[in-house]
XYZ file of C-alpha atoms in Angstrom:
214
model
C 210.021 290.483 -11.841
C 212.350 290.074 -14.813
C 213.514 286.583 -15.660
C 214.343 284.445 -18.657
C 211.598 282.015 -19.622
C 211.354 279.395 -22.332
C 209.149 280.534 -25.209
C 209.218 278.016 -28.053
C 206.707 280.045 -30.074
C 209.488 282.415 -31.079
C 211.045 279.646 -33.175
C 208.550 280.502 -35.912
C 210.233 283.892 -36.246
C 213.890 282.940 -36.048
C 214.257 282.552 -39.817
C 213.907 286.327 -40.135
C 217.361 286.822 -38.614
C 218.892 284.460 -41.178
C 217.125 286.234 -44.024
C 218.299 289.630 -42.728
C 221.925 288.484 -42.648
C 221.788 286.846 -46.110
C 219.299 289.149 -47.805
C 221.632 290.195 -50.628
C 223.181 286.761 -51.166
C 220.137 284.901 -52.522
C 217.194 285.549 -54.847
C 214.585 283.622 -52.874
C 214.178 282.270 -49.341
C 211.900 279.336 -48.516
C 211.309 278.888 -44.770
C 209.002 276.032 -43.828
C 208.500 273.448 -41.107
C 210.676 270.350 -41.228
C 207.708 268.048 -41.851
C 206.529 269.936 -44.947
C 207.422 268.702 -48.425
C 208.604 271.547 -50.637
C 210.422 270.614 -53.843
C 212.260 272.477 -56.566
C 209.232 271.986 -58.798
C 207.066 273.844 -56.288
C 209.489 276.764 -56.228
C 209.710 276.882 -60.025
C 205.914 276.982 -60.217
C 205.818 279.756 -57.617
C 208.298 281.817 -59.642
C 206.345 281.226 -62.858
C 203.145 282.433 -61.192
C 204.952 285.472 -59.769
C 206.244 286.433 -63.214
C 202.759 286.135 -64.721
C 201.190 288.281 -61.997
C 203.893 290.909 -62.554
C 203.139 290.871 -66.289
C 199.405 291.289 -65.716
C 200.019 294.144 -63.272
C 202.286 296.006 -65.708
C 199.628 295.773 -68.417
C 196.645 296.495 -66.168
C 194.708 299.779 -66.444
C 194.528 302.276 -63.606
C 190.722 302.149 -63.546
C 187.970 299.842 -64.772
C 184.160 300.080 -64.876
C 182.740 298.384 -61.808
C 185.741 299.120 -59.603
C 185.374 299.481 -56.627
C 183.679 296.090 -56.778
C 180.616 294.998 -54.845
C 182.074 292.984 -51.963
C 178.802 291.467 -50.782
C 179.707 287.778 -50.550
C 176.524 286.754 -52.369
C 176.859 289.199 -55.260
C 180.597 289.552 -55.881
C 181.917 289.578 -59.424
C 184.053 286.499 -60.029
C 185.376 287.157 -63.526
C 186.965 289.912 -65.566
C 190.172 291.901 -65.506
C 191.599 293.759 -62.546
C 193.220 297.147 -62.114
C 196.860 297.716 -61.296
C 196.031 298.432 -57.655
C 194.038 295.203 -57.365
C 196.806 293.123 -58.907
C 199.327 294.635 -56.503
C 197.512 292.664 -53.815
C 197.690 289.351 -55.686
C 200.599 287.168 -54.595
C 201.045 283.441 -55.242
C 200.960 281.112 -52.303
C 200.630 277.546 -51.117
C 197.702 275.835 -49.438
C 198.947 273.386 -46.848
C 197.534 269.870 -47.065
C 197.825 266.748 -44.961
C 197.417 263.090 -45.841
C 194.916 261.032 -43.877
C 196.557 258.122 -42.093
C 193.491 256.460 -40.607
C 190.094 257.960 -41.374
C 188.424 255.701 -38.815
C 190.585 256.901 -35.919
C 191.308 260.447 -37.105
C 188.151 261.245 -39.002
C 188.917 264.550 -40.692
C 186.092 264.201 -43.191
C 183.255 263.072 -40.946
C 181.825 266.601 -40.601
C 182.081 268.368 -43.944
C 181.035 271.926 -44.726
C 177.513 272.092 -46.209
C 178.730 272.681 -49.771
C 177.385 270.462 -52.575
C 180.153 268.255 -53.932
C 180.644 268.665 -57.668
C 183.691 267.166 -59.347
C 182.690 268.219 -62.864
C 184.331 271.388 -64.160
C 182.314 271.262 -67.345
C 178.733 270.137 -67.808
C 178.648 266.423 -68.706
C 182.452 266.376 -68.488
C 184.583 263.854 -66.587
C 185.172 264.135 -62.860
C 188.186 266.249 -61.941
C 190.317 265.728 -58.841
C 193.545 267.161 -57.489
C 196.763 265.447 -58.513
C 198.243 264.026 -55.280
C 201.589 263.329 -56.945
C 202.377 267.057 -56.857
C 202.118 267.412 -53.111
C 202.189 264.083 -51.461
C 203.856 261.192 -53.295
C 207.124 260.216 -51.620
C 207.956 256.773 -53.065
C 211.639 256.922 -52.067
C 211.091 257.751 -48.419
C 210.433 255.487 -45.450
C 207.739 257.258 -43.418
C 206.228 256.275 -40.125
C 204.209 253.083 -40.030
C 200.823 253.523 -41.651
C 201.706 256.691 -43.575
C 200.966 256.143 -47.283
C 203.761 256.974 -49.705
C 201.413 257.129 -52.712
C 198.157 258.586 -51.349
C 195.026 258.965 -53.466
C 193.265 262.282 -54.029
C 190.621 261.252 -51.490
C 193.343 260.919 -48.821
C 194.401 264.576 -49.089
C 192.755 267.319 -47.004
C 193.456 271.035 -46.719
C 195.063 272.077 -43.445
C 194.986 275.245 -41.346
C 192.204 276.755 -43.436
C 188.778 275.752 -44.728
C 186.449 276.201 -47.665
C 184.835 279.151 -45.882
C 187.984 281.212 -46.404
C 188.213 280.621 -50.161
C 186.712 282.261 -53.215
C 187.468 281.788 -56.913
C 187.996 284.118 -59.831
C 188.401 283.669 -63.557
C 191.473 285.326 -65.091
C 190.636 286.079 -68.748
C 193.828 287.996 -69.587
C 196.304 285.283 -68.615
C 197.829 282.459 -70.618
C 199.033 280.798 -67.390
C 195.976 281.061 -65.143
C 192.418 280.055 -65.846
C 190.656 280.015 -62.478
C 192.483 280.966 -59.310
C 191.641 280.403 -55.657
C 191.693 283.563 -53.540
C 192.390 283.759 -49.847
C 191.615 287.326 -48.746
C 194.045 289.479 -46.837
C 193.276 292.278 -44.361
C 190.349 293.705 -46.320
C 189.281 296.036 -43.527
C 192.515 298.000 -43.967
C 192.319 298.282 -47.747
C 190.960 301.010 -49.941
C 187.734 300.024 -51.673
C 189.447 300.308 -55.056
C 191.907 297.567 -54.039
C 189.385 294.926 -52.955
C 189.013 291.839 -55.172
C 185.798 289.886 -55.588
C 185.390 286.189 -56.288
C 182.905 283.340 -56.228
C 182.691 282.697 -52.497
C 181.936 279.185 -51.287
C 179.043 280.589 -49.220
C 177.523 282.536 -52.094
C 174.279 280.561 -52.071
C 173.858 280.763 -48.277
C 175.499 277.398 -47.628
C 176.702 278.875 -44.320
C 173.403 280.534 -43.449
C 173.638 284.249 -42.701
C 177.408 284.132 -42.168
C 179.281 286.989 -43.875
C 182.247 286.360 -46.141
C 185.552 286.559 -44.217
C 187.602 289.635 -45.152
């Protein structure tokens, strides 16, 4: 039986029609949900990162010793340059975060992943935390009751992903990047020469015998 039904899930794809119609009129499109905060500063940073990745890719060699890399989550290389094919897979992105409104009622941090907490980037150095002003300070807005306009770093949590999905890699050839967080794409469909290693959060068996997501 053929009939028209309501399917609100398709709303997440409707922006593609707008982009198709206006593809040659604009340099960049930024579709996002209406409750996400995306500013001009975020877009400028995204463009700066894109330009740096393009520069690294243009200068990258076709081959390197050690490529294909060992993709065992407990033995992956997490430093060193990458080949052109590897850098073709590197694209900048955003990690969505949310601000805790009431930790007592909506306890998002009551069951943490079994990863030792270490806020020091350098031995005997000061504690380092994210800067919540970049993502989450909205001093000129009037949010719902109880929503903080100037949240602290401890009020911010990552959303729609987890530490298990992330790994980290040092970028020695860049004057923009130092360490980057990697969220892997469809590794099972890639050639071995295109796979990129990193320091996985489960490297020291924090998640037991779980394998690194690909």
